Each structure stands twice: as C-alpha cells, then as structure tokens.
C-alpha cells in the first residue's frame, strides 16, 4: 500500500512538472487575475491529491476505493490545470478543449463515487451507474458543442441542462437516492446527502459560467474562466472531502 501510494504521488507530481516545464514560455502578469485563479486552483488540486492518497490508507477497507478515486479526480484536474493555465497565460484564450477533456474524465469518476459509496455499505446496483454516466455525457457533449461553436450556444446550453436535470432526478428520486435512504447507515446517508447538495448547488455554478460567458452578448472569457475555476475548486475538492469525512467517521480510522 505504501509503495503504491508513493508511486501514485510521484506519477502525479512528474506529470505536473512536465506542465511546469512548459511554463517557461509565458510569465504570469501581476494583473492577470484569471491567470492567478488558474495558479491557485492548480496548487489546491495538488494538495488535495496528496491528502486523499495519503489518507486512503487510514480509512476502513470498504471506503478505501472511494477515497482513492477522490484523489484521482483532483490529480487529473491538477494536470489539466497546468495545461489550462499555460493556454490562458500565453494566449488569453479559454482552454475549452483541455477543460472538457478534464470534465469528461472527472465527472464520470464522480458518478462512480455515488456508486462506490453505496457499494461500501452493500447497496449498489450497476444500472444506476450507467444512467448517471449517460446523463453526464449528454451534459458535457451539449456544453462542448455549444462552447466550441459546433452548434448554437443556446442549444448547447439546453442540451447540457437536460443532462444535468436527469442526473439530479436519478440522485434525488431514482434508484440511487432510494438505495441511500434505505441503507440505514448514518455515515452513508450523510455523505450521500452532502454529495447530492454539491451536485445541485455546487454544479449550478457551471451553467452560470456558461451564461455569463456566452449568453449575455459576445464572449466573456474572463467571467467564464473565473467562474469555472471556482466551480472546479468547490466541486472536486469539497466533493472529495465529504467522502473522506464519511469514510473516517464510518468504521473509524485504522490506528497505525
Ligand atoms: C470536476 C468537474 C465537474 C464536476 C464539472 C461539472 C460540469 C458541469 C456540471 C457542467 C454543466 C453544464 C450545464 C449544466 C449546462 C451548460 C453546459 C455545462 C456543460 C457548462
């Protein structure tokens, strides 16, 4: 376990450093607040990744995979943030393609989390995972087509919202929501409720970014990126912390 953790951390750090090497081509300007937000969030993601990987060894076995996946989410985001920051600082353009590649990997991983925390208490069913995945893909493909200019931005927004609403339906009224409510496990019910709030309130920040970025006349890259960056900070790090908190309260921490 220890070796595995060291390996995982080293891999993330190395990939991050390869991103840093690129940074020699562009310098962050002191008045580039969007660029500063890219930097701050990159470092938050790195710290969260180290934290989740190191903590994974201290939680009870049933929760371990969930905490590791939380670290994968922030680790993948960290690497993408190094590239996104580079695009922003050197060109002033929105790093749309990197952002969506990151989301396309990390959002399904977060849907896996809903499934995993139910598995941790033996209440899971794979059908619900596939439905959550389907909702995520519709949401992200709609958003990407709209942002990258393949379809009208309003149409992309509507498709994106439809996918999100479907995810909300599944976690509130669908099988996943019912399974959590019936589980009778206090840590699980608390974690599931908090994750659900993140997917409702925290995720609502993204469509706001899209609206300010594309639907208020012209393209406002500053608002778009600051809002998306803030949203990622909340939705990746807080989401992982909720899982970590449930994991440490459920079955206790293993003393070493
Ligand atoms: C770690 C990354 C996460 C949790 C990304 C989540 C992204 C969304 C919830 C995006 C949602 C969108 C809409 C609901 C409509 C407009 C288009 C999107 C893709 C911005």
Tab-separated table of C-alpha atoms and ligand atoms in Angstrom:
chain	number	residue	atom	x	y	z
A	1	UNK	CA	0.000	0.000	0.000
A	2	UNK	CA	2.772	2.392	0.942
A	3	UNK	CA	4.700	1.729	-2.281
A	4	UNK	CA	1.573	2.119	-4.331
A	5	UNK	CA	0.821	5.473	-2.735
A	6	UNK	CA	4.332	6.740	-3.319
A	7	UNK	CA	4.134	5.634	-6.921
A	8	UNK	CA	0.793	7.348	-7.462
A	9	UNK	CA	2.004	10.591	-5.900
A	10	UNK	CA	5.243	10.522	-7.860
A	11	UNK	CA	3.341	9.973	-11.113
A	12	UNK	CA	1.064	12.956	-10.483
A	13	UNK	CA	3.969	15.176	-9.427
A	14	UNK	CA	6.029	14.224	-12.508
A	15	UNK	CA	3.196	14.976	-14.890
A	16	UNK	CA	2.659	18.256	-13.132
A	17	UNK	CA	6.339	19.112	-13.508
A	18	UNK	CA	6.182	18.439	-17.244
A	19	UNK	CA	3.413	21.058	-17.258
A	20	UNK	CA	5.664	23.399	-15.267
A	21	UNK	CA	8.433	22.988	-17.837
A	22	UNK	CA	6.110	24.470	-20.450
A	23	UNK	CA	5.543	27.443	-18.201
A	24	UNK	CA	8.973	28.841	-19.044
A	25	UNK	CA	7.451	30.242	-22.239
A	26	UNK	CA	4.964	32.562	-20.511
A	27	UNK	CA	5.003	34.635	-17.358
A	28	UNK	CA	2.012	35.372	-15.229
A	29	UNK	CA	1.226	39.112	-15.281
A	30	UNK	CA	0.528	40.698	-11.904
A	31	UNK	CA	-2.859	41.999	-13.088
A	32	UNK	CA	-3.985	38.750	-14.707
A	33	UNK	CA	-6.463	37.705	-12.050
A	34	UNK	CA	-7.946	34.939	-14.147
A	35	UNK	CA	-4.418	33.544	-14.602
A	36	UNK	CA	-3.844	33.845	-10.857
A	37	UNK	CA	-7.017	31.838	-10.233
A	38	UNK	CA	-5.673	29.110	-12.544
A	39	UNK	CA	-2.486	29.003	-10.461
A	40	UNK	CA	-4.168	28.969	-7.071
A	41	UNK	CA	-6.542	26.211	-8.072
A	42	UNK	CA	-3.736	24.107	-9.583
A	43	UNK	CA	-1.993	24.118	-6.222
A	44	UNK	CA	-5.213	23.367	-4.356
A	45	UNK	CA	-5.699	20.329	-6.594
A	46	UNK	CA	-2.147	19.142	-5.956
A	47	UNK	CA	-2.528	19.467	-2.190
A	48	UNK	CA	-5.904	17.701	-2.241
A	49	UNK	CA	-4.447	14.839	-4.288
A	50	UNK	CA	-1.592	14.276	-1.845
A	51	UNK	CA	-4.059	14.437	1.035
A	52	UNK	CA	-6.540	11.914	-0.391
A	53	UNK	CA	-3.850	9.430	-1.458
A	54	UNK	CA	-2.138	9.602	1.916
A	55	UNK	CA	-5.400	9.322	3.832
A	56	UNK	CA	-6.641	6.344	1.800
A	57	UNK	CA	-4.501	4.034	3.908
A	58	UNK	CA	-6.157	5.167	7.152
A	59	UNK	CA	-9.820	4.548	6.353
A	60	UNK	CA	-11.666	1.251	6.683
A	61	UNK	CA	-11.301	-1.116	3.720
A	62	UNK	CA	-14.821	-0.604	2.325
A	63	UNK	CA	-14.247	3.123	1.882
A	64	UNK	CA	-10.680	2.981	0.591
A	65	UNK	CA	-11.506	2.893	-3.125
A	66	UNK	CA	-13.808	5.913	-2.740
A	67	UNK	CA	-11.029	7.978	-1.166
A	68	UNK	CA	-8.541	6.864	-3.839
A	69	UNK	CA	-10.989	7.883	-6.585
A	70	UNK	CA	-11.357	11.304	-4.898
A	71	UNK	CA	-7.557	11.638	-5.245
A	72	UNK	CA	-7.686	10.572	-8.894
A	73	UNK	CA	-10.262	13.287	-9.610
A	74	UNK	CA	-8.134	16.069	-8.100
A	75	UNK	CA	-4.931	14.577	-9.583
A	76	UNK	CA	-6.345	14.517	-13.110
A	77	UNK	CA	-7.628	18.045	-12.590
A	78	UNK	CA	-4.217	19.189	-11.347
A	79	UNK	CA	-2.529	18.017	-14.531
A	80	UNK	CA	-5.181	19.631	-16.733
A	81	UNK	CA	-4.916	22.877	-14.754
A	82	UNK	CA	-1.200	23.077	-15.515
A	83	UNK	CA	-2.030	22.988	-19.221
A	84	UNK	CA	-5.083	25.233	-18.954
A	85	UNK	CA	-3.099	27.861	-17.095
A	86	UNK	CA	-0.455	27.752	-19.811
A	87	UNK	CA	-3.037	28.293	-22.564
A	88	UNK	CA	-4.618	31.165	-20.668
A	89	UNK	CA	-1.385	32.918	-19.641
A	90	UNK	CA	0.266	32.666	-23.049
A	91	UNK	CA	-2.733	33.299	-25.341
A	92	UNK	CA	-5.588	34.776	-23.261
A	93	UNK	CA	-7.903	32.179	-24.838
A	94	UNK	CA	-10.255	29.902	-22.947
A	95	UNK	CA	-8.712	26.431	-22.685
A	96	UNK	CA	-12.005	24.859	-23.754
A	97	UNK	CA	-10.693	21.584	-25.095
A	98	UNK	CA	-8.494	20.817	-22.049
A	99	UNK	CA	-11.308	21.802	-19.752
A	100	UNK	CA	-13.787	19.456	-21.386
A	101	UNK	CA	-11.311	16.567	-21.561
A	102	UNK	CA	-10.815	17.025	-17.828
A	103	UNK	CA	-14.575	17.100	-17.190
A	104	UNK	CA	-15.164	14.131	-19.468
A	105	UNK	CA	-12.866	12.065	-17.232
A	106	UNK	CA	-13.549	13.526	-13.791
A	107	UNK	CA	-17.349	13.849	-13.937
A	108	UNK	CA	-17.829	10.119	-14.704
A	109	UNK	CA	-15.350	9.363	-11.893
A	110	UNK	CA	-17.565	11.358	-9.545
A	111	UNK	CA	-20.561	9.365	-10.748
A	112	UNK	CA	-18.522	6.256	-9.890
A	113	UNK	CA	-18.262	7.742	-6.394
A	114	UNK	CA	-22.020	7.659	-5.914
A	115	UNK	CA	-21.929	4.014	-6.891
A	116	UNK	CA	-18.885	3.231	-4.721
A	117	UNK	CA	-20.203	4.782	-1.540
A	118	UNK	CA	-23.322	2.660	-1.957
A	119	UNK	CA	-21.104	-0.403	-2.546
A	120	UNK	CA	-19.241	0.437	0.669
A	121	UNK	CA	-22.437	-0.441	2.545
A	122	UNK	CA	-23.602	-3.109	0.089
A	123	UNK	CA	-26.458	-1.173	-1.562
A	124	UNK	CA	-25.164	-0.684	-5.079
A	125	UNK	CA	-26.643	-1.544	-8.442
A	126	UNK	CA	-24.741	-1.044	-11.693
A	127	UNK	CA	-27.790	0.171	-13.701
A	128	UNK	CA	-27.815	3.400	-11.753
A	129	UNK	CA	-24.143	3.997	-12.535
A	130	UNK	CA	-24.829	3.696	-16.262
A	131	UNK	CA	-27.742	6.119	-16.040
A	132	UNK	CA	-25.614	8.674	-14.173
A	133	UNK	CA	-22.897	8.224	-16.800
A	134	UNK	CA	-25.372	8.762	-19.624
A	135	UNK	CA	-26.606	11.997	-18.016
A	136	UNK	CA	-23.006	13.231	-17.634
A	137	UNK	CA	-22.120	12.515	-21.258
A	138	UNK	CA	-25.208	14.303	-22.604
A	139	UNK	CA	-24.498	17.296	-20.341
A	140	UNK	CA	-20.849	17.593	-21.372
A	141	UNK	CA	-21.252	16.885	-25.080
A	142	UNK	CA	-24.029	19.521	-25.266
A	143	UNK	CA	-21.835	22.048	-23.445
A	144	UNK	CA	-18.784	21.331	-25.595
A	145	UNK	CA	-20.609	21.584	-28.906
A	146	UNK	CA	-22.040	24.929	-27.772
A	147	UNK	CA	-18.757	26.346	-26.421
A	148	UNK	CA	-16.582	25.158	-29.300
A	149	UNK	CA	-19.015	26.659	-31.826
A	150	UNK	CA	-20.274	23.461	-33.459
A	151	UNK	CA	-23.849	24.304	-32.564
A	152	UNK	CA	-25.691	27.394	-31.379
A	153	UNK	CA	-24.592	28.207	-27.782
A	154	UNK	CA	-28.199	28.366	-26.575
A	155	UNK	CA	-28.950	24.924	-27.989
A	156	UNK	CA	-25.776	23.532	-26.375
A	157	UNK	CA	-26.895	25.051	-23.096
A	158	UNK	CA	-30.337	23.454	-23.293
A	159	UNK	CA	-28.853	20.004	-24.025
A	160	UNK	CA	-26.402	20.465	-21.150
A	161	UNK	CA	-29.156	21.424	-18.720
A	162	UNK	CA	-31.223	18.412	-19.803
A	163	UNK	CA	-28.348	16.049	-18.940
A	164	UNK	CA	-27.846	17.721	-15.563
A	165	UNK	CA	-31.560	17.578	-14.697
A	166	UNK	CA	-31.525	13.870	-15.492
A	167	UNK	CA	-28.600	13.346	-13.064
A	168	UNK	CA	-30.483	15.300	-10.385
A	169	UNK	CA	-33.565	13.169	-10.941
A	170	UNK	CA	-31.508	9.991	-10.514
A	171	UNK	CA	-29.813	11.069	-7.273
A	172	UNK	CA	-32.972	12.530	-5.724
A	173	UNK	CA	-35.833	10.299	-6.861
A	174	UNK	CA	-34.230	7.466	-8.788
A	175	UNK	CA	-32.784	4.220	-7.583
A	176	UNK	CA	-29.554	5.724	-6.216
A	177	UNK	CA	-31.469	8.113	-3.969
A	178	UNK	CA	-33.814	5.403	-2.720
A	179	UNK	CA	-30.964	2.945	-2.091
A	180	UNK	CA	-29.128	5.510	0.063
A	181	UNK	CA	-32.246	6.399	2.042
A	182	UNK	CA	-32.978	2.724	2.761
A	183	UNK	CA	-29.422	1.804	3.727
A	184	UNK	CA	-29.813	2.770	7.381
A	185	UNK	CA	-26.104	3.663	7.516
A	186	UNK	CA	-25.683	7.084	9.101
A	187	UNK	CA	-22.328	7.964	7.524
A	188	UNK	CA	-23.625	6.928	4.116
A	189	UNK	CA	-26.872	8.896	4.383
A	190	UNK	CA	-24.930	11.997	5.464
A	191	UNK	CA	-22.329	11.616	2.711
A	192	UNK	CA	-24.911	10.889	0.051
A	193	UNK	CA	-26.959	13.927	1.099
A	194	UNK	CA	-23.891	16.180	1.014
A	195	UNK	CA	-22.745	14.853	-2.374
A	196	UNK	CA	-26.225	15.428	-3.695
A	197	UNK	CA	-26.154	19.044	-2.471
A	198	UNK	CA	-22.841	19.534	-4.254
A	199	UNK	CA	-24.293	18.166	-7.490
A	200	UNK	CA	-27.274	20.522	-7.101
A	201	UNK	CA	-25.832	23.750	-5.676
A	202	UNK	CA	-22.120	23.398	-6.488
A	203	UNK	CA	-22.756	22.237	-10.031
A	204	UNK	CA	-25.168	25.118	-10.635
A	205	UNK	CA	-22.083	27.371	-10.757
A	206	UNK	CA	-21.119	25.829	-14.144
A	207	UNK	CA	-24.220	26.812	-16.116
A	208	UNK	CA	-23.839	30.290	-14.554
A	209	UNK	CA	-20.342	30.451	-16.054
A	210	UNK	CA	-21.764	29.418	-19.405
A	211	UNK	CA	-24.498	32.062	-19.221
A	212	UNK	CA	-22.061	34.881	-18.346
A	213	UNK	CA	-19.547	33.558	-20.850
A	214	UNK	CA	-21.764	33.057	-23.892
A	215	UNK	CA	-25.372	34.066	-23.428
A	216	UNK	CA	-25.177	37.724	-22.424
A	217	UNK	CA	-23.927	39.022	-25.788
A	218	UNK	CA	-20.462	38.287	-27.193
A	219	UNK	CA	-17.984	36.002	-25.440
A	220	UNK	CA	-16.728	36.994	-21.997
A	221	UNK	CA	-13.694	34.741	-21.468
A	222	UNK	CA	-12.733	36.335	-18.126
A	223	UNK	CA	-16.055	35.656	-16.400
A	224	UNK	CA	-16.302	32.229	-17.984
A	225	UNK	CA	-12.923	31.052	-16.710
A	226	UNK	CA	-13.059	32.598	-13.245
A	227	UNK	CA	-16.478	31.052	-12.639
A	228	UNK	CA	-15.463	27.627	-13.995
A	229	UNK	CA	-12.261	27.688	-11.914
A	230	UNK	CA	-14.161	28.489	-8.755
A	231	UNK	CA	-16.683	25.760	-9.554
A	232	UNK	CA	-13.936	23.159	-10.025
A	233	UNK	CA	-12.348	24.118	-6.726
A	234	UNK	CA	-15.612	23.559	-4.851
A	235	UNK	CA	-16.857	20.561	-6.761
A	236	UNK	CA	-13.710	18.487	-6.860
A	237	UNK	CA	-12.123	19.259	-3.505
A	238	UNK	CA	-15.251	19.609	-1.341
A	239	UNK	CA	-16.815	16.580	-3.013
A	240	UNK	CA	-13.735	14.503	-2.096
A	241	UNK	CA	-13.659	15.890	1.443
A	242	UNK	CA	-17.268	14.848	2.011
A	243	UNK	CA	-16.366	11.286	1.029
A	244	UNK	CA	-13.239	11.373	3.169
A	245	UNK	CA	-15.262	12.643	6.159
A	246	UNK	CA	-17.825	9.838	5.789
A	247	UNK	CA	-15.012	7.318	5.403
A	248	UNK	CA	-13.277	8.430	8.588
A	249	UNK	CA	-16.492	8.524	10.630
A	250	UNK	CA	-17.698	5.156	9.360
A	251	UNK	CA	-15.862	2.241	10.938
A	252	UNK	CA	-13.295	4.611	12.407
A	253	UNK	CA	-9.750	5.277	11.324
A	254	UNK	CA	-7.316	2.433	11.464
A	255	UNK	CA	-4.657	3.197	14.036
A	256	UNK	CA	-1.145	2.621	12.787
B	1	LIG	C1	-14.858	18.311	-11.963
B	1	LIG	C2	-15.731	18.861	-12.941
B	1	LIG	C3	-17.077	18.964	-12.802
B	1	LIG	C4	-17.788	18.499	-11.574
B	1	LIG	C5	-17.774	19.546	-13.906
B	1	LIG	C6	-19.088	19.706	-13.970
B	1	LIG	C7	-19.679	20.352	-15.086
B	1	LIG	C8	-20.991	20.698	-15.197
B	1	LIG	C9	-21.977	20.377	-14.135
B	1	LIG	C10	-21.410	21.394	-16.401
B	1	LIG	C11	-22.669	21.730	-16.666
B	1	LIG	C12	-23.201	22.437	-17.851
B	1	LIG	C13	-24.565	22.680	-17.865
B	1	LIG	C14	-25.477	22.166	-16.793
B	1	LIG	C15	-25.241	23.428	-18.965
B	1	LIG	C16	-24.291	24.225	-19.792
B	1	LIG	C17	-23.113	23.459	-20.184
B	1	LIG	C18	-22.302	22.914	-18.995
B	1	LIG	C19	-21.513	21.767	-19.571
B	1	LIG	C20	-21.363	24.016	-18.512
